[in-house]
Short mmCIF file of C-alpha atoms in Angstrom, two decimals:
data_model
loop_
_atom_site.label_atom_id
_atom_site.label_comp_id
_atom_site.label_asym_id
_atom_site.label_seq_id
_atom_site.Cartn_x
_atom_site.Cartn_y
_atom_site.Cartn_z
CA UNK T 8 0.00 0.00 0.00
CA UNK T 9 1.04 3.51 -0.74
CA UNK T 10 2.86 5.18 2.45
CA UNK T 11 1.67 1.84 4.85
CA UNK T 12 5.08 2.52 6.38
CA UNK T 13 4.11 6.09 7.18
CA UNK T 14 0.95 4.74 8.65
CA UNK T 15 2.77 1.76 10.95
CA UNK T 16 4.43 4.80 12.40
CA UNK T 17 1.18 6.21 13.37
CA UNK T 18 -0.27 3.27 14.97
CA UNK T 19 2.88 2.64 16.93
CA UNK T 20 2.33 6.28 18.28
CA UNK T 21 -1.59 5.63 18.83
CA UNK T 22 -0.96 2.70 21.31
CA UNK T 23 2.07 4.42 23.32
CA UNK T 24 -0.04 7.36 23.75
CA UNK T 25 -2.87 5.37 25.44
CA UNK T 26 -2.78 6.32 29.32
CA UNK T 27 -2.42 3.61 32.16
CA UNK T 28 -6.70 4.31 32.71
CA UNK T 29 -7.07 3.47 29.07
CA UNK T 30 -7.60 6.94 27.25
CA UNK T 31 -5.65 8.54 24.48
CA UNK T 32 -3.67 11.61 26.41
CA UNK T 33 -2.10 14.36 24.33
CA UNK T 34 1.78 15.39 25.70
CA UNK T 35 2.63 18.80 27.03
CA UNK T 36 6.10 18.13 27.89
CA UNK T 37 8.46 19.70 24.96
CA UNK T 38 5.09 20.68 23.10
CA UNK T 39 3.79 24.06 23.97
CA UNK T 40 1.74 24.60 21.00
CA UNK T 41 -0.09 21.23 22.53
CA UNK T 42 -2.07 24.18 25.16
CA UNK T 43 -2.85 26.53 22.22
CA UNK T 44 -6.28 27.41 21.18
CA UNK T 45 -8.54 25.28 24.16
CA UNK T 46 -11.60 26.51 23.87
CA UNK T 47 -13.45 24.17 26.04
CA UNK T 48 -11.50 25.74 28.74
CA UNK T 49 -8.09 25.62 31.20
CA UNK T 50 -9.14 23.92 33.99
CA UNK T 51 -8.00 20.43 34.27
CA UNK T 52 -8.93 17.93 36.30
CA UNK T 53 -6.80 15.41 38.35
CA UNK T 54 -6.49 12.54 39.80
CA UNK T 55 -7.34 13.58 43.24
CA UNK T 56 -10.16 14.80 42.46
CA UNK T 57 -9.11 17.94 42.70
CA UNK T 58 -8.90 21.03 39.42
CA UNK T 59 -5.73 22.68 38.27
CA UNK T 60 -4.88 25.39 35.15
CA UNK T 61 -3.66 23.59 32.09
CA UNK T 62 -0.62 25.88 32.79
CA UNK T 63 0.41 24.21 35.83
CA UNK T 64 3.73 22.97 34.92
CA UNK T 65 2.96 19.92 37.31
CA UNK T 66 0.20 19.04 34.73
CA UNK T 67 2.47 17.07 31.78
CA UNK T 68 -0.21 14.89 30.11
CA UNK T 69 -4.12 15.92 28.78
CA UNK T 70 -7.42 14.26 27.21
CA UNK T 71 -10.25 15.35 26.04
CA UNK T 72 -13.54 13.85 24.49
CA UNK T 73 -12.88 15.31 21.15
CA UNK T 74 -9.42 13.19 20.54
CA UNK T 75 -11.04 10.11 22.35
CA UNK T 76 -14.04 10.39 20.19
CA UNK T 77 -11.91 10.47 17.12
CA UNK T 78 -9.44 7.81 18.20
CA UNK T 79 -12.15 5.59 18.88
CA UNK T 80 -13.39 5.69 15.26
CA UNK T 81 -10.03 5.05 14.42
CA UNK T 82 -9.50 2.03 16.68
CA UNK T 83 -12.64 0.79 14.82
CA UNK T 84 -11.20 0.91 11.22
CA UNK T 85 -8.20 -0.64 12.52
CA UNK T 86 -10.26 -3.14 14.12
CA UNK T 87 -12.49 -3.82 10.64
CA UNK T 88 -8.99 -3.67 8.61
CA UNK T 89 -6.76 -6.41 10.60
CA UNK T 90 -8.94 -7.97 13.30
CA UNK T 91 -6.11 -7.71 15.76
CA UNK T 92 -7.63 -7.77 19.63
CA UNK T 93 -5.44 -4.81 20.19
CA UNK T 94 -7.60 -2.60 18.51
CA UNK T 95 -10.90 -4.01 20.17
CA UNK T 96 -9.67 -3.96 23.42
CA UNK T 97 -8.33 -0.97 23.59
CA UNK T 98 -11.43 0.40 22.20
CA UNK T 99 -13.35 -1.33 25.17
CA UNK T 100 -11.05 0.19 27.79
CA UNK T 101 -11.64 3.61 26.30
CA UNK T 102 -15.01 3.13 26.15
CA UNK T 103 -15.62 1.93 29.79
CA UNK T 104 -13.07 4.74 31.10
CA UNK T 105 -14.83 7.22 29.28
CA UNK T 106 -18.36 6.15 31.14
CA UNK T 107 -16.63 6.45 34.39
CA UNK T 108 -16.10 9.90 33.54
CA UNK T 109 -19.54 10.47 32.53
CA UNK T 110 -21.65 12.03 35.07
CA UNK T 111 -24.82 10.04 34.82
CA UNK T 112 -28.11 11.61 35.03
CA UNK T 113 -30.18 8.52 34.21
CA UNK T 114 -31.69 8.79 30.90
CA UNK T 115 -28.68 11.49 29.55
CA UNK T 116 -24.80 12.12 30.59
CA UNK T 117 -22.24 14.14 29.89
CA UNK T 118 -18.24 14.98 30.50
CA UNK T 119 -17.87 18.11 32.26
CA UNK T 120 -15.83 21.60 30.63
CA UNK T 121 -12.00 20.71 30.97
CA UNK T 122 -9.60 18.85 30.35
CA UNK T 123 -8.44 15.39 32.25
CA UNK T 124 -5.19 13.93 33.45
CA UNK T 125 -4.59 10.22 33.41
CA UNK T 126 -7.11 8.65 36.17
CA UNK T 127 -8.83 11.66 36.81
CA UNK T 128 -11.73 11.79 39.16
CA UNK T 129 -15.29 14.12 38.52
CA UNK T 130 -17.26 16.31 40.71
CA UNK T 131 -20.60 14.04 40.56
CA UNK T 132 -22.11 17.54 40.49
CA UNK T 133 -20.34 19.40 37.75
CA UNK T 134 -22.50 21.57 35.51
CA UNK T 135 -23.22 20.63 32.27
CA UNK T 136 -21.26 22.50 29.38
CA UNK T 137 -24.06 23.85 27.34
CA UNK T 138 -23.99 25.80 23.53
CA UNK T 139 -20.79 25.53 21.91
CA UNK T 140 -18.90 24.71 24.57
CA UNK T 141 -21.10 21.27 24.96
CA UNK T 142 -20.90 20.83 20.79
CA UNK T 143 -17.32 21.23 21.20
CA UNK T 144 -16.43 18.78 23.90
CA UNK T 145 -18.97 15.85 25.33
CA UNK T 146 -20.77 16.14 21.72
CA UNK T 147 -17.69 15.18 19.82
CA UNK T 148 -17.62 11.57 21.57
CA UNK T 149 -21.10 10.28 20.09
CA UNK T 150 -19.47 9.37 16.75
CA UNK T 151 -16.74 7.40 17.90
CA UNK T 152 -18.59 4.70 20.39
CA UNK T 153 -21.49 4.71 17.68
CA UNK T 154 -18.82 3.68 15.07
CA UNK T 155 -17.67 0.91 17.35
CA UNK T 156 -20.71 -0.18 18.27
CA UNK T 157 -21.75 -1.10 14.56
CA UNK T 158 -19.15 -2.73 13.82
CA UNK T 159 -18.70 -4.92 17.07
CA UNK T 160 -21.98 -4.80 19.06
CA UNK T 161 -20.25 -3.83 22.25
CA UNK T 162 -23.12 -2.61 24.29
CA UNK T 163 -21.28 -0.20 26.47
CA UNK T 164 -20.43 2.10 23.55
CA UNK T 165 -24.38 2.07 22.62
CA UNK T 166 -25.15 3.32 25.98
CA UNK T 167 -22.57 6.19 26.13
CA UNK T 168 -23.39 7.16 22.81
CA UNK T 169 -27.33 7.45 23.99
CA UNK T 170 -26.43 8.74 26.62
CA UNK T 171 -24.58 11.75 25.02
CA UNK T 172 -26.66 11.88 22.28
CA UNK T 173 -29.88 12.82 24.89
CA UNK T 174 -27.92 15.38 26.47
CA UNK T 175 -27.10 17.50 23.25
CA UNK T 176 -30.28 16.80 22.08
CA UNK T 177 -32.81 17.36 25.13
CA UNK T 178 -30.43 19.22 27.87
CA UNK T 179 -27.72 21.33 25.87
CA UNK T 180 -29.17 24.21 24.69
CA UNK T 181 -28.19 23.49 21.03
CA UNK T 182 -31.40 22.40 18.91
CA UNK T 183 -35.34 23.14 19.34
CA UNK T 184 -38.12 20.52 19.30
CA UNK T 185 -37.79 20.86 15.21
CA UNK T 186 -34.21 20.89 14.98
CA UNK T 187 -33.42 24.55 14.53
CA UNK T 188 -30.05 25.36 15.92
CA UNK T 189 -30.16 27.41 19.16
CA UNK T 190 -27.26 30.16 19.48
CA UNK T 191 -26.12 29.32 23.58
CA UNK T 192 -23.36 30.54 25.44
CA UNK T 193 -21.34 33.94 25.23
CA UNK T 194 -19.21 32.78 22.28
CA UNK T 195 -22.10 32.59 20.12
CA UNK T 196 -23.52 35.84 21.63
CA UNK T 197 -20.49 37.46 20.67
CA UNK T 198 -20.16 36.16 17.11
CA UNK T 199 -23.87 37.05 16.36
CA UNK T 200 -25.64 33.36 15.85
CA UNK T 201 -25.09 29.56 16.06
CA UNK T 202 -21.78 27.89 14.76
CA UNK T 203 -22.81 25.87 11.93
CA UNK T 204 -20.54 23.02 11.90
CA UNK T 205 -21.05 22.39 15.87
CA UNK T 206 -24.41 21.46 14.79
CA UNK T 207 -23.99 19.42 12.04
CA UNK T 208 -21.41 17.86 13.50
CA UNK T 209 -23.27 16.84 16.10
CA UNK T 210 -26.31 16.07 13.98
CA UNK T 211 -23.67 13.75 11.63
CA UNK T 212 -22.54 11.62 15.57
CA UNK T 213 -26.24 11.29 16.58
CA UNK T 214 -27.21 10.17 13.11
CA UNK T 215 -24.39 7.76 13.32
CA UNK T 216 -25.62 6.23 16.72
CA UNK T 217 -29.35 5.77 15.64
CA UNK T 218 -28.44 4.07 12.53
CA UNK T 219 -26.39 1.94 14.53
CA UNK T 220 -29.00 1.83 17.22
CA UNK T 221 -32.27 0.99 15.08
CA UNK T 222 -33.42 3.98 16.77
CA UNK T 223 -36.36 5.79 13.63
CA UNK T 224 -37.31 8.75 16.16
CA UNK T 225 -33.81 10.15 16.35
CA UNK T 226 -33.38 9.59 12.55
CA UNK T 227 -36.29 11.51 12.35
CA UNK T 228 -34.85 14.20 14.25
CA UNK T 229 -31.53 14.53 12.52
CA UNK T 230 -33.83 14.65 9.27
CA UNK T 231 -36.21 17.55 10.53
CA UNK T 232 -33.05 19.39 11.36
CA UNK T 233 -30.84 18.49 8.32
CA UNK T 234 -33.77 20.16 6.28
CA UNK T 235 -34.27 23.46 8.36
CA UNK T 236 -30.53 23.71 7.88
CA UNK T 237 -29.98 23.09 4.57
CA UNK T 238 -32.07 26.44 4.45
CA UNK T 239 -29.92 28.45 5.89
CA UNK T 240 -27.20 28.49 2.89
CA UNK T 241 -27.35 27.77 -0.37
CA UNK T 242 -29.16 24.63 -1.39
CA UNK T 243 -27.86 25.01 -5.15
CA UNK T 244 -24.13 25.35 -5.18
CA UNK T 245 -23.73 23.90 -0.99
CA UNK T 246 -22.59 27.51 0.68
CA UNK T 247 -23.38 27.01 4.16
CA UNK T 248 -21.87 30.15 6.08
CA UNK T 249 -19.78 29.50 9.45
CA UNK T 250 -21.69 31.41 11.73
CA UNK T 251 -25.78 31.50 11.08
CA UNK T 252 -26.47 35.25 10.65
CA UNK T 253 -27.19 37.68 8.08
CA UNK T 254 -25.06 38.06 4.97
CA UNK T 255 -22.25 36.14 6.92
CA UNK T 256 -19.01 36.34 4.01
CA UNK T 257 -17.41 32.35 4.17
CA UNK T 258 -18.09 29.08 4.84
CA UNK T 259 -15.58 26.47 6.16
CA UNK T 260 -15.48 22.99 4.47
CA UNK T 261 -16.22 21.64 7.51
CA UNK T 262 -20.10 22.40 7.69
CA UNK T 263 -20.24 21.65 3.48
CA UNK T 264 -18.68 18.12 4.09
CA UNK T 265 -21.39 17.76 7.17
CA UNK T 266 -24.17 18.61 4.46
CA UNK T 267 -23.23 16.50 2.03
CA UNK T 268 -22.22 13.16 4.34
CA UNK T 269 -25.69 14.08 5.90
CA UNK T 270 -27.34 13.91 2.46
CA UNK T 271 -25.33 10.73 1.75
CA UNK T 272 -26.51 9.32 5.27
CA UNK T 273 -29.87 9.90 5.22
CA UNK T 274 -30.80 8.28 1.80
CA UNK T 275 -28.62 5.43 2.82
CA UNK T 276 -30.93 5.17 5.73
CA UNK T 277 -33.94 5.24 3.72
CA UNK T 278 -34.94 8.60 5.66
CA UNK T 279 -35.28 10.59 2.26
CA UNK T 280 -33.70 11.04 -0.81
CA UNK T 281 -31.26 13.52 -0.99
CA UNK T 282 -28.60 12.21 -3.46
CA UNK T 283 -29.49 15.29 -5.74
CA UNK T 284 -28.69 17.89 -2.42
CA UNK T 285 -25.03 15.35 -2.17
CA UNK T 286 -24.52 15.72 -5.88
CA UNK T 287 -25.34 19.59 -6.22
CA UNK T 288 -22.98 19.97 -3.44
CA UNK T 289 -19.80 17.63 -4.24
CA UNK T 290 -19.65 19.20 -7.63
CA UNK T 291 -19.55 22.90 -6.85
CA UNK T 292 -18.48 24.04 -3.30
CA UNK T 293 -16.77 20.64 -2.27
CA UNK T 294 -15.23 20.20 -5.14
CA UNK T 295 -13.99 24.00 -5.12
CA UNK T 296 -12.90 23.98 -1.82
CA UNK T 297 -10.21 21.48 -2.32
CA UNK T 298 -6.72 22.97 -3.26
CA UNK T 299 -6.05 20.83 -6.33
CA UNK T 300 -3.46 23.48 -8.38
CA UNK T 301 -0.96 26.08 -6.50
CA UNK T 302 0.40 27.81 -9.38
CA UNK T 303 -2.22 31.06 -8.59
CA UNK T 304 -0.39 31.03 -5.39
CA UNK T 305 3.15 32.44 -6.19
CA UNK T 306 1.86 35.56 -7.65
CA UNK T 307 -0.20 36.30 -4.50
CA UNK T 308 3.02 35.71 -2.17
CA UNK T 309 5.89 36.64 -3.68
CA UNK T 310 5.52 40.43 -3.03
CA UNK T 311 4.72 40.31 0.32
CA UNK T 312 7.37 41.93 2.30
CA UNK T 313 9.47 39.00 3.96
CA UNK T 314 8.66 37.73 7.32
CA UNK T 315 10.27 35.03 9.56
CA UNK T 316 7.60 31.72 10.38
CA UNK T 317 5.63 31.90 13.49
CA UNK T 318 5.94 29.80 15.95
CA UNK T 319 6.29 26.15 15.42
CA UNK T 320 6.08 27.08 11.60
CA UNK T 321 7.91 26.74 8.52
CA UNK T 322 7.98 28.39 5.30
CA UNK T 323 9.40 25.73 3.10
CA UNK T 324 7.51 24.54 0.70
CA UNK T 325 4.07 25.29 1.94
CA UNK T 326 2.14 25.70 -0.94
CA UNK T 327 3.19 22.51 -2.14
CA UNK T 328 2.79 20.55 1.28
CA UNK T 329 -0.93 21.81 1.68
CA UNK T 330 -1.58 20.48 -1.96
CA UNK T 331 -4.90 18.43 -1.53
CA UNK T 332 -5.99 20.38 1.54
CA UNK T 333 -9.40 21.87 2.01
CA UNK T 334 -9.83 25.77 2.26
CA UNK T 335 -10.76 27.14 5.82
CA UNK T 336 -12.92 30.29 5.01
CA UNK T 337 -14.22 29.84 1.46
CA UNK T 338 -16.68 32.39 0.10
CA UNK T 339 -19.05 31.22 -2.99
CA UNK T 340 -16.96 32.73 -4.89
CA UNK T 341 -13.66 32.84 -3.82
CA UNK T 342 -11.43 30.11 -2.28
CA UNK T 343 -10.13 32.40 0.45
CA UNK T 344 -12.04 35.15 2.53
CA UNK T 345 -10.73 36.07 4.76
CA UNK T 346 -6.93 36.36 4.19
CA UNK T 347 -6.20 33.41 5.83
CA UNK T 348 -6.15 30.14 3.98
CA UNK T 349 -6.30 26.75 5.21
CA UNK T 350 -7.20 25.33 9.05
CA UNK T 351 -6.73 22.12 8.64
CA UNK T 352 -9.68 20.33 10.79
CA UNK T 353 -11.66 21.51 7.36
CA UNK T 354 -8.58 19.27 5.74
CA UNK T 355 -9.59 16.36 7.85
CA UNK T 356 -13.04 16.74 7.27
CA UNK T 357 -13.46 17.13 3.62
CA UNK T 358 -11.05 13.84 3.22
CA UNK T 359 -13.28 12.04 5.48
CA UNK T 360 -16.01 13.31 3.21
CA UNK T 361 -14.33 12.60 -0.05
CA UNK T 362 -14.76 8.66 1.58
CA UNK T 363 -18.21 9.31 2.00
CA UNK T 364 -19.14 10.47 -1.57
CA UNK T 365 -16.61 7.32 -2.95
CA UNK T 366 -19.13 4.81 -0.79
CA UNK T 367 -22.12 6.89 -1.48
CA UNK T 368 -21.84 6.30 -5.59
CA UNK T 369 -22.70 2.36 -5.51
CA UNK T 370 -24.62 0.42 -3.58
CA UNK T 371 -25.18 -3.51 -3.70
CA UNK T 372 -27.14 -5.91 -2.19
CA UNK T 373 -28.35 -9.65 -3.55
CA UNK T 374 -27.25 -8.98 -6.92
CA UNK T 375 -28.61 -5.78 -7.41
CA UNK T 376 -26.71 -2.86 -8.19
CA UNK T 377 -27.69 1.04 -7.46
CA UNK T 378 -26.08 3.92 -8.86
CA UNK T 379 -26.63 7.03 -6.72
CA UNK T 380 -24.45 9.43 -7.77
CA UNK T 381 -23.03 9.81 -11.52
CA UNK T 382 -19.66 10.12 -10.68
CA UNK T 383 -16.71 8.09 -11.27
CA UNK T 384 -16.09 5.04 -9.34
CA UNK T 385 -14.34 1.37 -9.47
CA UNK T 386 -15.77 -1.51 -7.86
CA UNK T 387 -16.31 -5.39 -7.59
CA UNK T 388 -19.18 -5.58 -9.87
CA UNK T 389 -18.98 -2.87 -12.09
CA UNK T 390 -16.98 0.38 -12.74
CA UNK T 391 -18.66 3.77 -13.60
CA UNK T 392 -17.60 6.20 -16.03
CA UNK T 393 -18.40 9.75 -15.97
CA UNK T 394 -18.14 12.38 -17.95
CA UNK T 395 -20.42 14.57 -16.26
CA UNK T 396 -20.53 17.76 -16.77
CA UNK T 397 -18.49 17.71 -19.53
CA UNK T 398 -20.16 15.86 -21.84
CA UNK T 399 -24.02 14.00 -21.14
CA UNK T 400 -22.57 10.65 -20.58
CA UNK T 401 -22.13 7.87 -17.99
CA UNK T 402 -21.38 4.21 -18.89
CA UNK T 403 -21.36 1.09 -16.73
CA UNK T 404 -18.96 -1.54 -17.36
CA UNK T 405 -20.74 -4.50 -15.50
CA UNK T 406 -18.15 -7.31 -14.47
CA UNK T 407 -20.27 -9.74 -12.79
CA UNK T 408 -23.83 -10.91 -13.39
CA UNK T 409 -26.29 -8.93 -11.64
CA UNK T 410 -30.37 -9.38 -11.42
CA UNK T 411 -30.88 -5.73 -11.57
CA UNK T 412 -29.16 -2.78 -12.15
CA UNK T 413 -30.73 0.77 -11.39
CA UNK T 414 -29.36 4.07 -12.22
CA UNK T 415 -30.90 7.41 -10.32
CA UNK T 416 -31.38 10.04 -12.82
CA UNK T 417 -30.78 13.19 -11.38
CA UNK T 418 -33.43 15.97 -11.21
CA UNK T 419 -32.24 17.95 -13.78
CA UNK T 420 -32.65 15.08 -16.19
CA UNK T 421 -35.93 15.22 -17.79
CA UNK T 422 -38.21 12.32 -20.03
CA UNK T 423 -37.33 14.50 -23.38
CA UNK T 424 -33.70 14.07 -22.89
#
């Protein structure tokens, strides 16, 4: 495989940064930029059950429930990939740490604002982080227990990820009855309106979890919401601003590779069909937003008066080390907006996205064959050719007998033609 030796690397640093209690812990030691830009807040909590400031230089080792929630969908794939035990019971540990964390309020739970060293202990009374600061922490570990949980059946993992799930949902200030996003908290007072990607985000975990979970109400939910939301941009071209209020100037690939996996999802689900939202989407601002030529660039740059890196930085080679990344602030129109370019969780996003849309095309089941999306794609049974929007053609190369195959037109494809 391409790189697998880069990638042997990074599992070899996954497992030696799992903590003695289990979770994935972040190092501070040596790594000051490791403290920059917490937003859930400084305080940390310890083992004694006592709270700290992350910049207590006694404090050498973090965690959070966004990194756990992503390294547990990551555990999973390694899981689904190899079928080594490591993977699945490390996952478990993480999992049945992470519910000792938890404070339990019977039918919903959260992890308190902060961070955690290894074996910390909670307050079984600490508040409930609520608006953005609840998206942005105890909401980010739905996904990763739901993942797990389909592809293993480990019941813990469904019960955290309910859990969770009720509290953003019911208790977190974040969505009404119909699924309109609530603005909560004073960083979304200040900025004017609800984060959009917080939401979807956290629309994209829960969605995740009732799939997994059988569970038709919540789908329902995620659906009402999906469809209020998908209002609030543009539903031709996929320009979903950053911050819900008026005239707001950019986007961020993040909340356009939410929309479109939550198009994707949702038909896959059999909730609705919204493969023509996915495909109006993927081909103009997803597609835009990824940086697939630097030669504009240069000419931008290479006036600027000269300035020494920042921090931590570099300036060699940038342009052509960020080649296949996804822009941070994207207007409709423009790939940058706001002077800056590229933050890169809109990197890891989009290519998680890019995943989606490649699964999304195809689907199979007892010999027969759907085509969702009219975009290029290789597979078992049959490869797709596209030539969309180039020229009005798509053709099928079937390689195995099938009993049907069915091709979705898309709406703009009409009886005459």
């Amino acid at each position: 495989n391409l790189k697998s030796h880069v990638d042997h690397v990074w599992r070899q640093v996954l497992l030696r940064s799992i903590g003695p209690d289990g979770l994935f812990y972040i190092p501070l030691e040596g790594r000051p930029w490791s403290k920059n830009g917490v937003m859930w807040g400084p305080t940390v909590w310890r083992a004694d059950g006592t709270t700290t400031n992350i910049d207590d230089k006694s404090v050498t080792q973090i965690t959070h429930p966004f990194p756990i929630g992503r390294v547990l969908s990551i555990l999973t794939l390694h899981w689904l990939h190899d079928r080594d035990p490591v993977w699945k019971d490390t996952a478990q540990r993480m999992i049945d740490r992470s519910l000792e964390l938890m404070v339990d309020k019977g039918d919903y739970g959260y992890l308190p604002t902060g961070l955690f060293e290894p074996g910390a202990k909670v307050a079984a009374n600490a508040e409930l982080p609520t608006g953005l600061i609840g998206l942005e922490s105890y909401a980010r570990l739905i996904q990763g227990p739901a993942h797990f949980y389909r592809a293993t059946g480990y019941e813990p993992a469904r019960r955290l990820s309910k859990k969770l799930s009720h509290s953003v949902r019911h208790h977190g200030k974040n969505f009404d009855a119909d699924g309109r996003f609530l603005a909560s908290g004073p960083i979304e007072g200040q900025l004017g309106g609800p984060h959009f990607h917080a939401h979807t985000f956290a629309l994209l975990s829960m969605l995740d979890y009732a799939v997994a979970a059988g569970d038709q109400e919540l789908i329902g939910f995620v659906k009402k919401s999906y469809e209020w939301a998908r209002g609030q941009g543009s539903a031709t071209v996929g320009f979903f601003p950053e911050w819900l209020q008026p005239d707001y100037p950019s986007s961020e690939t993040c909340e356009v590779a939410d929309m479109v996996a939550l198009a994707i999802k949702l038909s896959q689900a059999g909730a609705g069909d919204y493969w023509d939202d996915a495909d109006r989407w993927i081909r103009n601002q997803f597609a835009e937003n990824q940086l697939t030529k630097i030669d504009w660039i240069r000419p931008l740059t290479e006036n600027l008066p000269a300035a020494p890196p920042r921090p931590h930085g570099t300036l060699d080679r940038v342009a052509e080390r960020n080649l296949g990344a996804f822009a941070g602030w994207p207007s409709a129109n423009e790939w940058t907006n706001s002077g800056q370019g590229i933050m890169h969780c809109c990197t890891g996003n989009g290519a998680r996205a890019l995943y989606y849309v490649y699964q999304g095309v195809l689907d199979e089941k007892g010999g027969e064959l759907r085509v969702n999306l009219l975009l290029n794609r290789a597979a078992c049974s049959v490869d797709v050719y596209s030539d969309l929007p180039y020229e009005g053609r798509v053709k099928l190369r079937i390689k195995k007998p099938l009993t049907r195959v069915l091709v979705r037109m898309p709406e703009w494809v009409t009886e005459k033609t």
